[in-house]
Coordinates of C-alpha atoms in Angstrom, one line a residue:
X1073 CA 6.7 -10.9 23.8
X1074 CA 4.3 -11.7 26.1
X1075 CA 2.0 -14.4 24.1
X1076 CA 2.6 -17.5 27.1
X1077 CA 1.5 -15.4 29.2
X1078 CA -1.5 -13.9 27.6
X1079 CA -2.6 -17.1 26.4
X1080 CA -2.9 -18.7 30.3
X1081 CA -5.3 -15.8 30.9
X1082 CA -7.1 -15.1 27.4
X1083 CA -10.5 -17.7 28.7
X1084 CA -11.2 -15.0 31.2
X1085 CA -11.0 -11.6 29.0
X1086 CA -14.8 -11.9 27.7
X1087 CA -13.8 -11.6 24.3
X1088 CA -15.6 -14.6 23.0
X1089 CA -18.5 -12.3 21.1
X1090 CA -15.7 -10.5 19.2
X1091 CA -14.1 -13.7 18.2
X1092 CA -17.4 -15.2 16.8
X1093 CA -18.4 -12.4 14.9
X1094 CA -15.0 -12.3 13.4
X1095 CA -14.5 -16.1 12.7
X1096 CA -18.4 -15.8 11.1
X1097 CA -17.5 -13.2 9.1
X1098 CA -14.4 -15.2 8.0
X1099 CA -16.1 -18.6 7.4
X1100 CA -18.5 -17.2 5.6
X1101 CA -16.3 -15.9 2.9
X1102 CA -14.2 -19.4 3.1
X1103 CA -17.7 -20.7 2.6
X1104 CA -19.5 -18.7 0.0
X1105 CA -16.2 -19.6 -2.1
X1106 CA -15.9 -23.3 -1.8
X1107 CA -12.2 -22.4 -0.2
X1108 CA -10.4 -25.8 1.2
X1109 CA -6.7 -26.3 2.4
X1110 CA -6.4 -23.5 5.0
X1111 CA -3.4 -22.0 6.9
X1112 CA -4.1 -20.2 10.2
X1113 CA -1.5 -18.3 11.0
X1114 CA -1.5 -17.0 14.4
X1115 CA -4.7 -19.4 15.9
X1116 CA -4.2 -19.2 19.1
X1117 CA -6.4 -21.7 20.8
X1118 CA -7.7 -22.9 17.3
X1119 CA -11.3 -21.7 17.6
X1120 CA -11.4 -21.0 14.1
X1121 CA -9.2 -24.2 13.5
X1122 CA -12.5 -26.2 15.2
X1123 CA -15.1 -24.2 12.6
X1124 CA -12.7 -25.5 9.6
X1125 CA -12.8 -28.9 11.4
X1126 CA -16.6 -28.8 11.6
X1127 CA -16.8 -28.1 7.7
X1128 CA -15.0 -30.6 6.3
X1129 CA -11.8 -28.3 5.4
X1130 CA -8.3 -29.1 4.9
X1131 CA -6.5 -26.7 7.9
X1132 CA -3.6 -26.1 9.2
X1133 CA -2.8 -24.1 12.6
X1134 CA 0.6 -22.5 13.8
X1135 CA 1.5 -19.9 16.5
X1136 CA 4.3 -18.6 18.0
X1137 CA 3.0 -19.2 21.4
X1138 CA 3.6 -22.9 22.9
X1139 CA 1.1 -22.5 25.1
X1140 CA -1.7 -21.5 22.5
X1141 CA -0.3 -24.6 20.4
X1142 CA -0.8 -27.2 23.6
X1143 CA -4.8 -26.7 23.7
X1144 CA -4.7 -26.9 20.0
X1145 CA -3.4 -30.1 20.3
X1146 CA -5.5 -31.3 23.7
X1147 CA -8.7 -30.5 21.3
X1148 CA -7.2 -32.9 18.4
X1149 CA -6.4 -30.3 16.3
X1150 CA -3.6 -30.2 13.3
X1151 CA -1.6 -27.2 14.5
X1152 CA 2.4 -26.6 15.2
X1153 CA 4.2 -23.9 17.3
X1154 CA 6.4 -22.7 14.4
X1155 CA 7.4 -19.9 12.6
X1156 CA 5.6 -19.3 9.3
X1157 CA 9.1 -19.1 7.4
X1158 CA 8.9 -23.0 8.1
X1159 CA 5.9 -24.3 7.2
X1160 CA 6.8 -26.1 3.8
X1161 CA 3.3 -26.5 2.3
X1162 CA 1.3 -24.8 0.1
X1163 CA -2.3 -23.5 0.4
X1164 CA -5.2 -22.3 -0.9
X1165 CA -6.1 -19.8 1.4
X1166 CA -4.3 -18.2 4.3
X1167 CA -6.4 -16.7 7.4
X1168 CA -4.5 -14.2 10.7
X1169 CA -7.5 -13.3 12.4
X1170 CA -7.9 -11.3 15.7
X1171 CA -5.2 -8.5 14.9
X1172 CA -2.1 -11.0 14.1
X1173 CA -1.1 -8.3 11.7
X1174 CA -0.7 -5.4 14.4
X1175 CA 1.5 -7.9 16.5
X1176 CA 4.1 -7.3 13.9
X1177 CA 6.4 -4.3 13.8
X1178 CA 5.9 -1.9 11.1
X1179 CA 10.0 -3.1 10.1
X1180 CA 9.1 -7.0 10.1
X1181 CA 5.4 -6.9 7.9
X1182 CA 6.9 -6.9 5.0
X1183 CA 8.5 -9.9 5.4
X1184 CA 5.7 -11.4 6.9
X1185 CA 3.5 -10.7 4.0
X1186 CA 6.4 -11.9 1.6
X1187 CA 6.2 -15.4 3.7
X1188 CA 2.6 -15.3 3.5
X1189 CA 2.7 -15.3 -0.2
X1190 CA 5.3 -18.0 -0.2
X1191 CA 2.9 -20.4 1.1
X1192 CA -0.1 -19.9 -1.4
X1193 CA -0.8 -21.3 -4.4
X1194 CA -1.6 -18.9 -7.7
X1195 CA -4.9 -17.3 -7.0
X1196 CA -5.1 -17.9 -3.6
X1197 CA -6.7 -15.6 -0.8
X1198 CA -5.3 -13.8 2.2
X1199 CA -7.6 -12.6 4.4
X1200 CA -6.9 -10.8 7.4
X1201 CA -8.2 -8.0 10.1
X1202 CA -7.1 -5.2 11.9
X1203 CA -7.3 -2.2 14.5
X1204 CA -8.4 0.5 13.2
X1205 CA -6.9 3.7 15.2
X1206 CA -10.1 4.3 16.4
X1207 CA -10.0 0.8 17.5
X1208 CA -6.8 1.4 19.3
X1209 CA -7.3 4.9 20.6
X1210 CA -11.1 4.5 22.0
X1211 CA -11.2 0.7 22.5
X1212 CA -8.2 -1.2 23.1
X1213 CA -6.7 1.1 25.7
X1214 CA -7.6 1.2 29.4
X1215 CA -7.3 -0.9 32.5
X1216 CA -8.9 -4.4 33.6
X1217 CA -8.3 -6.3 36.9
X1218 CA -10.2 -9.5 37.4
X1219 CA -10.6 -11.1 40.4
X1220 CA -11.6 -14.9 40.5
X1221 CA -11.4 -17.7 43.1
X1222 CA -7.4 -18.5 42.6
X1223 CA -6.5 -16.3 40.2
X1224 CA -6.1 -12.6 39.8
X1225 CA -5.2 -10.6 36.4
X1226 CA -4.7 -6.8 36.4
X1227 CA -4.2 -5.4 32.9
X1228 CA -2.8 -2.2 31.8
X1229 CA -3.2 -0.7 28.2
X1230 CA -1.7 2.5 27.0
X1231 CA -1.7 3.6 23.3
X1232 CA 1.1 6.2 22.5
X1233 CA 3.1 7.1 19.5
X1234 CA 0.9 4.7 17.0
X1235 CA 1.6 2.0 19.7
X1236 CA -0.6 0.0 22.1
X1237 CA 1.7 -1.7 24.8
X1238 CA -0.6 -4.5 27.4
X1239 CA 1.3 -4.7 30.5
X1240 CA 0.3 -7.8 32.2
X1241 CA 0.0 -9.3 35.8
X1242 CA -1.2 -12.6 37.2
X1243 CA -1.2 -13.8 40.8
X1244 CA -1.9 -17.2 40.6
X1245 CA -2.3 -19.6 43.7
X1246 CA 0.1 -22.5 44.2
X1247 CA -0.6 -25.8 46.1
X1248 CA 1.2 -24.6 49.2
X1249 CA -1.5 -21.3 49.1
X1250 CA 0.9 -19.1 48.5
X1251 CA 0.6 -17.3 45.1
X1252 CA 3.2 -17.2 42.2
X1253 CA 3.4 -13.6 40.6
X1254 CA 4.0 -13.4 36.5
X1255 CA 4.4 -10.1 34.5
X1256 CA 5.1 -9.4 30.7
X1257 CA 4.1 -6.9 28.0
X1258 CA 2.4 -6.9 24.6
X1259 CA 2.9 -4.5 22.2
X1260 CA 0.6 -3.9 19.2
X1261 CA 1.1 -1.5 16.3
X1262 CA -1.3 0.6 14.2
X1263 CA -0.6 -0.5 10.5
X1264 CA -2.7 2.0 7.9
X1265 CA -5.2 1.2 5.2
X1266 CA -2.7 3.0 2.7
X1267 CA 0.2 1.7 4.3
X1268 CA -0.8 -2.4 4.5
X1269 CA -2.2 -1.4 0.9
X1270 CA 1.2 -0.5 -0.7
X1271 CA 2.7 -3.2 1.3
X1272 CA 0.4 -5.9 0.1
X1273 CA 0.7 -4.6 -4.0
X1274 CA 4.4 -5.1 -3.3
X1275 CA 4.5 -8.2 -2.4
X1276 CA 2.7 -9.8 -5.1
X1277 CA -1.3 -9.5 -4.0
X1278 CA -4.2 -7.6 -5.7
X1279 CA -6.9 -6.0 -3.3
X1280 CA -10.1 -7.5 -3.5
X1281 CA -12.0 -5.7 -0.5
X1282 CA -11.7 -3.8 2.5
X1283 CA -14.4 -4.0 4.4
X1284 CA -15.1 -1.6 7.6
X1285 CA -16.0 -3.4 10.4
X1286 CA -18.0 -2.6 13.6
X1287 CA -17.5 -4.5 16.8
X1288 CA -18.4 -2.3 19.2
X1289 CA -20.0 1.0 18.4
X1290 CA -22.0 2.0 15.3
X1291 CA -20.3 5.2 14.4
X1292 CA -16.9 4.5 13.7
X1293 CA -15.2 1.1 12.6
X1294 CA -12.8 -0.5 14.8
X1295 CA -11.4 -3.0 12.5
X1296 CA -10.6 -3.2 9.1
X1297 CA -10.8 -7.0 7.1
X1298 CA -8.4 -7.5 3.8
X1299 CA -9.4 -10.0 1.7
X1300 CA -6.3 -9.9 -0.8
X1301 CA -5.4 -12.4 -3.9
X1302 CA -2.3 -13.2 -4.6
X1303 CA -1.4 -12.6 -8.5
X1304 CA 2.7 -12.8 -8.4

């Protein structure tokens, strides 16, 4: 679906104020309640994986992407490229930070939420953030080409029918100095508040907040954070 390629050109989207905003927000909360043995599911290039590292926390990383895993594991860190229906352990607290959620089909989160639970102990959090529609409709949508020395990345987002689908291209220059062409797609889905809410009671968790969150504008949130117990 797209995540090899996005990961070889995710250092040059300018996205790193969003993510530390986001991974305070979420570290704060693992801090202010003395939380330890932590999944990440979805971590990328283990950014939030390092801030665990820093504290002293028990962490573990996966991610669907191979890629994402490889600098995970150049920087040291404890993280696999597996599915989370095949991570054996159990945790204390389970993180999917940066919109994990809205890269799973409305037919599949259920599931997901269901293996989610399976890997936390009684009482144990699940916090997690997503794209508001506003978020979607007014932010994540439009076009982006970047032009650097031996790369160039156009990017095409359109958000239609409660879905946001990321066309990508890279031209990338080869030894020879001809350039290699790669191209792939994304797609995100809106999930809403009342929706992921009667999803989340189903599958064994209580509600403990949902906070509105404002990363680019102050009128209207563009992401939503669940911080969810699990009590079944």
């Amino acid at each position: 679906m797209g995540l090899d390629l996005y990961a070889k050109i995710e250092p040059y989207l300018d996205f790193e104020e969003e993510v530390y905003i986001l991974h305070k927000e979420f570290l704060r909360f693992v801090m202010t309640n003395d939380l330890n043995n932590i999944i990440d599911i979805g971590c990328g290039q283990g950014y939030f994986l390092e801030n665990l590292r820093i504290n002293k926390k028990k962490y573990f990383g996966i991610d669907l992407s191979a890629e994402q895993i490889k600098v995970c594991e150049a920087k040291g860190l404890n993280a696999q490229a597996i599915p989370l229906s095949d991570v054996k352990e159990k945790f204390d607290c389970a993180t999917a930070i940066f919109d994990v959620l809205n890269y799973i089909p409305k037919n599949d989160l259920k599931q997901f939420i269901k293996e989610t639970n399976l890997v936390l102990n009684q009482g144990a959090y699940f916090i997690f953030d997503v794209n508001s529609y506003f978020g979607f409709e007014e932010i994540a949508q439009g076009c982006i080409a970047i032009d650097i020395e031996d790369k160039f990345i156009a990017i095409d987002a359109n958000f239609e029918d409660e879905k946001l689908q990321t066309d990508i291209t890279l031209f990338e220059k080869q030894e020879n100095g001809m350039f290699s062409k790669e191209q792939d797609s994304i797609i995100q889905e809106y999930h809403s508040k009342d929706f992921l809410t009667k999803l989340l009671k189903e599958c064994g968790f209580e509600i403990v907040e949902i906070k509105e969150f404002n990363l680019h504008t102050d009128e209207h949130a563009d992401k939503l954070i669940f911080i969810c117990k699990k009590i079944a």
